[in-house]
Amino acid sequence: MGKGKIRLAVLFGGRSGEHEISVISARSMLDAVDPARYEIIPIYITSDGRWFYWEGFATGGPPPDDTFTAYVPVTDPTASAFLRSAGGEHELQVDVVFPLLHGPYGEDGTVQGLLEMAGVPYVGSGVLGCSLAMDKAMSKTVMRAEGIPTVDFVALDRETYENDGAKIVERIESAVGYPIFVKPANLGSSIGITKVHKRDDLGPALDDAFKYDSKAICEQGVAGRELECSVLGNLEPEAAEVGELRPTREFYDYEAKYVTEDTELVIPAPITPETRERVRELAVKSFLVHDCRGLARVDFFYVEDKDIVLVNELNTMPGFTPISMYPKLWDAIGLNYSELIGKLVALAFENSEDRKRNQIKYSAAVRI
Ligand SMILES: Nc1ncnc2c1ncn2[C@@H]1O[C@H](COP(=O)(O)OP(=O)(O)O)[C@@H](O)[C@H]1O
Ligand SMILES: [Mg+2]
């Protein structure tokens, strides 16, 4: 980079049930970045998917309405700017993008594909890492193949369920025992998740999960402590401290995450040094197995009486406010929030440089 400020476009909001969470994360980030180093370009994506330059976001200005200029991403990598106003009269120059979006159309590889097309450096994992981590069934299948311990599960599709519900129930019960966690395969923030204790409640739980996704997953419920570990890096990632979540509700559901906020975060988690190391090693291994880049928070179940550590899931764009687990686990070992953002941006440039090494043209002999 030259001597000027880095133009960092933060994408936030988005077409997802986690829209509001993303706005909160973005606001925290804006407050924390060094204004001497970065020029932040706040790009707000509405729930229906329109992109706006939210002028005054940092100073508490009102959310964009129709009087604001809508922007469209330009996928032509040779274009003069990545963002252009819908009418073409304005352009926004961007050096790097921070897709601070959670859930579908943000953390699932879709926006990453767009950024790849445009040739813009961006923070975090690419298409494969994001989509693999987002799909709870695929993620577990790959982890199991690589020897990473996970809960038992069965994946289901909506059409088969609608055509033959009784058979599906049979399949579920032969694979996992109650309590069963029924979840949409591709979502987050505990949306659409039900803890099911008996057969009668399976149907309504599946109906709910299938509202959000055509694929659902039923998992063996485990009675374990919930541990989390933050990972940072590209091909040689490092693990931070291990933290523990102590939900006061039956499980860490949407209410506990964002409404009551009475879940306790214990950092460092009170576990033995051996368990801490096992969690950190599994966190790094899971990151690599998913082909992640930049950052991921890896979530675990720890069944203490049997001394079993299971990976629950990977989040490629974890909650990112200063009081969120991801940054706090770095802070606990001496990397503060604004330094963390600096590292993530540096990793984004490193990643983009590496991609540029890939040869695109192969044969000049074949004419088109
Ligand atoms: N198999 C399971 N056994 C026990 N608790 C679970 C299980 N799956 C999920 N939970 C509980 O539900 C919460 C949300 O599930 P999770 O798979 O992490 O979904 P999300 O992607 O929405 O965060 C977990 O943090 C945990 O409290
Ligand atoms: Mg989770």
Coordinates of C-alpha atoms and ligand atoms in Angstrom, one line a residue:
M1 CA 0.0 0.0 0.0
G2 CA 1.0 3.6 -0.5
K3 CA 1.3 6.2 2.2
G4 CA -2.3 7.2 2.0
K5 CA -5.1 5.9 4.2
I6 CA -6.4 2.5 3.4
R7 CA -10.0 2.7 2.1
L8 CA -11.8 0.1 4.0
A9 CA -15.3 -0.6 2.9
V10 CA -17.3 -2.3 5.7
L11 CA -20.3 -4.2 4.4
F12 CA -23.0 -4.6 7.1
G13 CA -26.7 -5.3 7.6
G14 CA -27.5 -7.7 4.9
R15 CA -30.3 -10.1 3.8
S16 CA -30.2 -12.2 6.9
G17 CA -31.9 -12.9 10.2
E18 CA -28.7 -11.6 11.7
H19 CA -29.0 -8.2 10.1
E20 CA -29.2 -6.2 13.4
I21 CA -26.2 -8.0 14.9
S22 CA -24.1 -7.1 11.9
V23 CA -25.1 -3.4 12.4
I24 CA -23.9 -3.5 16.0
S25 CA -20.6 -5.1 15.0
A26 CA -20.0 -2.5 12.3
R27 CA -20.7 0.4 14.7
S28 CA -18.2 -1.0 17.2
M29 CA -15.6 -1.4 14.4
L30 CA -16.0 2.1 13.3
D31 CA -15.5 3.4 16.8
A32 CA -12.3 1.4 17.1
V33 CA -10.3 1.8 13.9
D34 CA -7.5 4.3 13.7
P35 CA -8.8 7.2 11.6
A36 CA -5.2 8.1 10.7
R37 CA -4.7 4.8 9.0
Y38 CA -8.2 4.0 7.6
E39 CA -10.8 5.8 5.7
I40 CA -13.9 3.8 6.5
I41 CA -16.6 3.5 3.8
P42 CA -19.8 2.3 5.6
I43 CA -21.9 0.3 3.1
Y44 CA -25.2 -0.7 4.5
I45 CA -27.0 -3.6 2.9
T46 CA -30.8 -3.4 3.6
S47 CA -32.8 -6.5 4.5
D48 CA -34.1 -6.6 0.9
G49 CA -30.6 -6.5 -0.4
R50 CA -30.0 -2.9 -1.6
W51 CA -26.6 -1.4 -1.0
F52 CA -26.3 2.2 0.4
Y53 CA -23.4 4.4 1.3
W54 CA -24.5 5.3 4.9
E55 CA -23.2 8.8 5.2
G56 CA -23.1 9.8 8.9
F57 CA -23.1 6.3 10.1
A58 CA -20.1 7.0 12.4
T59 CA -21.8 10.0 14.0
G60 CA -25.2 8.4 14.5
G61 CA -26.8 9.6 11.3
P62 CA -30.2 8.1 10.3
P63 CA -30.3 4.9 8.3
P64 CA -30.5 5.2 4.5
D65 CA -33.9 5.7 2.9
D66 CA -34.9 6.4 -0.6
T67 CA -33.2 9.8 -0.5
F68 CA -29.8 8.1 -0.2
T69 CA -27.8 7.1 -3.2
A70 CA -27.9 3.3 -3.8
Y71 CA -24.7 1.7 -5.0
V72 CA -24.1 -1.5 -7.0
P73 CA -21.0 -3.6 -6.8
V74 CA -19.1 -3.8 -10.0
T75 CA -17.9 -7.3 -10.9
D76 CA -15.6 -6.1 -13.7
P77 CA -12.1 -6.3 -12.2
T78 CA -10.8 -3.7 -14.6
A79 CA -13.5 -1.2 -13.7
S80 CA -12.3 2.2 -12.2
A81 CA -14.1 1.5 -8.9
F82 CA -15.8 -1.4 -7.1
L83 CA -18.9 0.6 -6.1
R84 CA -20.9 2.7 -8.5
S85 CA -24.1 4.6 -7.9
A86 CA -27.1 3.0 -9.6
G87 CA -27.2 5.9 -12.1
G88 CA -23.5 5.7 -12.7
E89 CA -22.7 9.3 -11.7
H90 CA -20.8 8.5 -8.4
E91 CA -18.0 6.0 -7.7
L92 CA -16.5 4.8 -4.5
Q93 CA -12.9 3.7 -4.5
V94 CA -12.2 0.8 -2.2
D95 CA -8.8 -0.9 -1.3
V96 CA -10.2 -3.7 0.8
V97 CA -13.6 -4.9 1.9
F98 CA -14.6 -6.1 5.4
P99 CA -17.8 -8.2 4.9
L100 CA -19.0 -7.8 8.4
L101 CA -22.1 -9.8 7.6
H102 CA -23.5 -12.8 9.4
G103 CA -25.5 -15.7 8.1
P104 CA -26.9 -16.2 4.6
Y105 CA -25.7 -13.8 1.8
G106 CA -22.8 -12.8 4.0
E107 CA -21.0 -15.6 5.8
D108 CA -21.9 -18.3 3.4
G109 CA -19.6 -17.6 0.4
T110 CA -22.1 -15.7 -1.7
V111 CA -20.7 -12.2 -1.1
Q112 CA -17.2 -13.7 -1.1
G113 CA -17.9 -15.0 -4.7
L114 CA -18.9 -11.5 -5.7
L115 CA -15.7 -10.0 -4.2
E116 CA -13.6 -12.6 -6.0
M117 CA -15.3 -11.7 -9.3
A118 CA -14.5 -8.1 -8.7
G119 CA -10.9 -8.8 -7.7
V120 CA -11.1 -6.8 -4.5
P121 CA -9.1 -7.9 -1.4
Y122 CA -11.4 -8.8 1.4
V123 CA -11.2 -9.9 5.0
G124 CA -11.9 -13.5 6.0
S125 CA -12.5 -16.8 4.3
G126 CA -13.2 -17.4 0.7
V127 CA -16.1 -19.1 -1.1
L128 CA -15.3 -22.6 0.0
G129 CA -14.4 -21.9 3.6
C130 CA -17.5 -19.8 4.2
S131 CA -20.0 -22.2 2.5
L132 CA -18.5 -25.3 4.0
A133 CA -18.6 -23.8 7.6
M134 CA -22.1 -22.5 7.0
D135 CA -23.6 -25.9 6.1
K136 CA -23.7 -27.7 9.4
A137 CA -24.1 -31.1 7.7
M138 CA -21.3 -30.7 5.2
S139 CA -19.0 -29.2 7.8
K140 CA -19.5 -32.2 10.1
T141 CA -19.0 -34.7 7.3
V142 CA -15.7 -33.1 6.3
M143 CA -14.5 -32.9 10.0
R144 CA -15.4 -36.5 10.6
A145 CA -13.4 -37.5 7.5
E146 CA -10.4 -35.7 8.9
G147 CA -10.7 -37.2 12.3
I148 CA -12.1 -34.2 14.1
P149 CA -14.7 -35.4 16.8
T150 CA -18.2 -34.0 16.3
V151 CA -21.7 -35.0 17.5
D152 CA -23.7 -37.7 15.7
F153 CA -26.2 -36.2 13.2
V154 CA -28.5 -36.9 10.3
A155 CA -29.1 -34.5 7.4
L156 CA -32.6 -34.2 5.9
D157 CA -34.1 -32.4 2.9
R158 CA -37.5 -30.7 2.9
E159 CA -38.9 -32.5 -0.1
T160 CA -38.4 -35.9 1.4
Y161 CA -39.8 -34.8 4.7
E162 CA -42.9 -33.4 3.1
N163 CA -43.4 -36.6 1.0
D164 CA -42.7 -39.1 3.7
G165 CA -42.7 -37.7 7.2
A166 CA -43.0 -41.0 9.0
K167 CA -40.0 -42.5 7.3
I168 CA -37.9 -39.4 8.2
V169 CA -38.8 -39.8 11.9
E170 CA -37.7 -43.4 11.7
R171 CA -34.4 -42.3 10.1
I172 CA -33.8 -39.7 12.8
E173 CA -34.5 -42.0 15.7
S174 CA -32.2 -44.7 14.4
A175 CA -29.4 -42.2 14.0
V176 CA -29.6 -40.1 17.2
G177 CA -31.3 -40.3 20.6
Y178 CA -33.3 -37.7 22.6
P179 CA -32.7 -34.9 23.3
I180 CA -32.3 -34.1 19.7
F181 CA -31.3 -30.6 18.3
V182 CA -33.2 -29.9 15.1
K183 CA -31.6 -27.0 13.1
P184 CA -31.8 -25.5 9.6
A185 CA -28.5 -26.6 8.0
N186 CA -27.5 -23.1 6.8
L187 CA -28.2 -20.4 9.4
G188 CA -26.9 -19.0 12.6
S189 CA -27.8 -17.1 15.8
S190 CA -29.8 -20.2 16.9
I191 CA -32.6 -19.2 14.6
G192 CA -35.0 -22.1 13.8
I193 CA -33.3 -24.4 16.4
T194 CA -35.3 -26.6 18.7
K195 CA -34.2 -28.9 21.4
V196 CA -36.6 -31.9 21.1
H197 CA -37.2 -34.2 24.0
K198 CA -39.8 -36.6 22.5
R199 CA -41.2 -37.8 19.2
D200 CA -44.4 -35.7 19.4
D201 CA -42.3 -32.6 19.2
L202 CA -40.1 -33.6 16.2
G203 CA -42.7 -32.6 13.6
P204 CA -43.2 -29.0 14.8
A205 CA -39.4 -28.7 15.2
L206 CA -38.8 -29.9 11.7
D207 CA -41.5 -27.6 10.3
D208 CA -39.8 -24.7 12.0
A209 CA -36.3 -25.6 10.7
F210 CA -37.6 -26.1 7.2
K211 CA -39.1 -22.6 7.2
Y212 CA -35.5 -21.3 6.9
D213 CA -33.8 -23.8 4.8
S214 CA -34.5 -26.7 2.5
K215 CA -32.0 -28.8 4.4
A216 CA -32.1 -29.5 8.1
I217 CA -29.9 -31.4 10.5
C218 CA -30.8 -33.4 13.6
E219 CA -28.1 -33.8 16.1
Q220 CA -27.5 -35.9 19.1
G221 CA -27.9 -33.5 22.1
V222 CA -24.9 -33.6 24.4
A223 CA -24.8 -32.4 28.0
G224 CA -21.6 -30.5 27.8
R225 CA -19.9 -27.2 28.7
E226 CA -19.6 -24.8 25.8
L227 CA -16.1 -23.7 25.0
E228 CA -15.0 -21.3 22.2
C229 CA -11.6 -20.5 20.7
S230 CA -10.6 -17.8 18.2
V231 CA -8.3 -18.5 15.3
L232 CA -6.4 -15.9 13.3
G233 CA -4.2 -16.3 10.2
N234 CA -4.1 -17.7 6.7
L235 CA -2.2 -20.9 6.1
E236 CA -0.4 -20.9 9.4
P237 CA -3.2 -19.8 11.7
E238 CA -2.9 -19.3 15.5
A239 CA -5.3 -20.0 18.3
A240 CA -6.1 -17.5 21.0
E241 CA -7.3 -18.1 24.6
V242 CA -10.2 -20.5 25.2
G243 CA -13.4 -19.1 26.7
E244 CA -16.5 -20.6 28.2
L245 CA -20.1 -19.7 27.6
R246 CA -22.5 -20.2 30.5
P247 CA -26.1 -19.8 29.2
T248 CA -28.7 -19.4 31.9
R249 CA -31.4 -20.7 29.6
E250 CA -31.9 -24.3 28.4
F251 CA -29.5 -23.7 25.6
Y252 CA -27.7 -20.8 23.9
D253 CA -30.8 -19.6 21.9
Y254 CA -31.5 -16.4 20.1
E255 CA -32.9 -14.8 23.3
A256 CA -29.8 -15.7 25.3
K257 CA -27.5 -14.4 22.5
Y258 CA -29.1 -11.0 21.9
V259 CA -32.1 -10.2 24.1
T260 CA -31.5 -11.1 27.7
E261 CA -27.7 -11.1 27.3
D262 CA -27.4 -12.9 30.6
T263 CA -25.0 -15.5 29.3
E264 CA -21.8 -15.3 31.1
L265 CA -18.5 -15.3 29.2
V266 CA -15.7 -16.8 31.3
I267 CA -12.2 -16.0 30.0
P268 CA -10.1 -18.0 30.4
A269 CA -12.3 -21.1 30.6
P270 CA -11.7 -22.9 33.9
I271 CA -10.3 -26.1 32.3
T272 CA -7.1 -28.1 32.7
P273 CA -4.0 -27.0 30.7
E274 CA -4.3 -30.3 28.7
T275 CA -7.9 -29.6 27.7
R276 CA -7.0 -26.0 26.8
E277 CA -4.3 -27.3 24.5
R278 CA -6.6 -29.9 23.0
V279 CA -9.2 -27.3 22.2
R280 CA -6.7 -24.9 20.7
E281 CA -5.2 -27.6 18.5
L282 CA -8.6 -28.7 17.4
A283 CA -9.5 -25.1 16.6
V284 CA -6.5 -24.7 14.3
K285 CA -7.1 -28.1 12.7
S286 CA -10.8 -27.2 12.1
F287 CA -9.8 -23.9 10.6
L288 CA -7.4 -25.6 8.2
V289 CA -9.8 -28.4 7.3
H290 CA -12.4 -25.9 6.3
D291 CA -9.8 -24.0 4.2
C292 CA -10.5 -20.8 6.2
R293 CA -8.7 -17.5 5.9
G294 CA -8.3 -14.6 8.2
L295 CA -10.5 -15.4 11.1
A296 CA -12.9 -18.0 12.6
R297 CA -14.3 -18.8 15.9
V298 CA -14.5 -22.5 16.7
D299 CA -17.2 -23.6 19.1
F300 CA -16.9 -26.8 21.2
F301 CA -18.8 -29.0 23.6
Y302 CA -16.8 -30.4 26.5
V303 CA -18.2 -33.4 28.2
E304 CA -16.3 -33.1 31.4
D305 CA -17.1 -36.4 33.1
K306 CA -16.0 -38.4 30.0
D307 CA -13.2 -35.9 29.1
I308 CA -14.5 -35.6 25.5
V309 CA -14.1 -32.5 23.4
L310 CA -16.3 -32.2 20.3
V311 CA -16.3 -29.5 17.7
N312 CA -19.8 -28.0 17.4
E313 CA -19.3 -25.5 14.6
L314 CA -17.1 -22.9 12.9
N315 CA -18.2 -19.3 12.5
T316 CA -16.3 -17.6 9.7
M317 CA -17.6 -14.2 10.6
P318 CA -18.2 -14.3 14.3
G319 CA -19.8 -11.5 16.3
F320 CA -17.3 -8.7 16.3
T321 CA -18.2 -6.1 18.9
P322 CA -15.5 -5.4 21.5
I323 CA -17.5 -7.4 24.0
S324 CA -17.9 -10.4 21.6
M325 CA -16.1 -13.6 22.4
Y326 CA -13.9 -13.5 19.3
P327 CA -12.0 -10.3 20.0
K328 CA -12.1 -10.9 23.8
L329 CA -10.2 -14.1 23.4
W330 CA -7.5 -12.3 21.5
D331 CA -7.5 -9.4 24.0
A332 CA -6.9 -12.0 26.8
I333 CA -3.6 -12.8 25.3
G334 CA -2.5 -9.3 24.5
L335 CA -4.0 -8.4 21.0
N336 CA -6.5 -5.6 21.4
Y337 CA -9.5 -4.9 19.2
S338 CA -8.0 -2.3 16.9
E339 CA -4.7 -4.2 16.5
L340 CA -6.9 -7.2 15.6
I341 CA -8.6 -5.2 12.8
G342 CA -5.1 -4.2 11.5
K343 CA -4.0 -7.9 11.4
L344 CA -7.2 -8.9 9.6
V345 CA -6.7 -6.2 6.9
A346 CA -3.0 -7.3 6.5
L347 CA -4.1 -10.9 6.1
A348 CA -6.7 -9.9 3.5
F349 CA -4.0 -8.2 1.4
E350 CA -1.7 -11.2 1.9
N351 CA -4.4 -13.5 0.7
S352 CA -5.2 -11.4 -2.4
E353 CA -1.5 -11.2 -3.3
D354 CA -1.3 -15.0 -3.1
R355 CA -4.4 -15.4 -5.4
K356 CA -2.8 -13.1 -7.9
R357 CA 0.0 -15.6 -8.3
N358 CA -2.3 -18.1 -9.9
Q359 CA -1.8 -18.2 -13.7
I360 CA -5.0 -17.5 -15.5
K361 CA -4.0 -18.0 -19.2
Y362 CA -3.0 -21.4 -20.2
S363 CA -2.7 -21.9 -23.9
A364 CA -2.2 -19.3 -26.6
A365 CA -2.7 -21.9 -29.2
V366 CA -6.4 -22.3 -28.8
R367 CA -8.3 -19.5 -30.6
I368 CA -11.7 -18.3 -29.7
Ligands
LIG1 N1 -25.9 -31.2 19.7 C1 -26.1 -30.3 20.6 N2 -26.1 -30.7 22.0 C2 -26.2 -29.8 22.9 N3 -26.5 -28.5 22.7 C3 -26.6 -28.0 21.5 C4 -26.4 -28.9 20.4 N4 -26.5 -28.2 19.2 C5 -26.7 -26.9 19.6 N5 -26.8 -26.8 20.9 C6 -27.1 -25.5 21.7 O1 -27.7 -24.6 20.8 C7 -26.8 -23.5 20.5 C8 -26.9 -23.1 19.1 O2 -26.5 -24.1 18.2 P1 -25.4 -23.9 17.0 O3 -25.3 -25.3 16.3 O4 -24.2 -23.4 17.6 O5 -26.2 -23.0 16.1 P2 -25.9 -21.5 15.6 O6 -25.1 -21.6 14.3 O7 -27.2 -20.9 15.4 O8 -25.0 -20.8 16.6 C9 -25.4 -24.0 21.0 O9 -24.6 -22.9 21.4 C10 -25.8 -24.9 22.2 O10 -26.2 -24.1 23.3
MG2 MG -23.3 -21.5 17.5

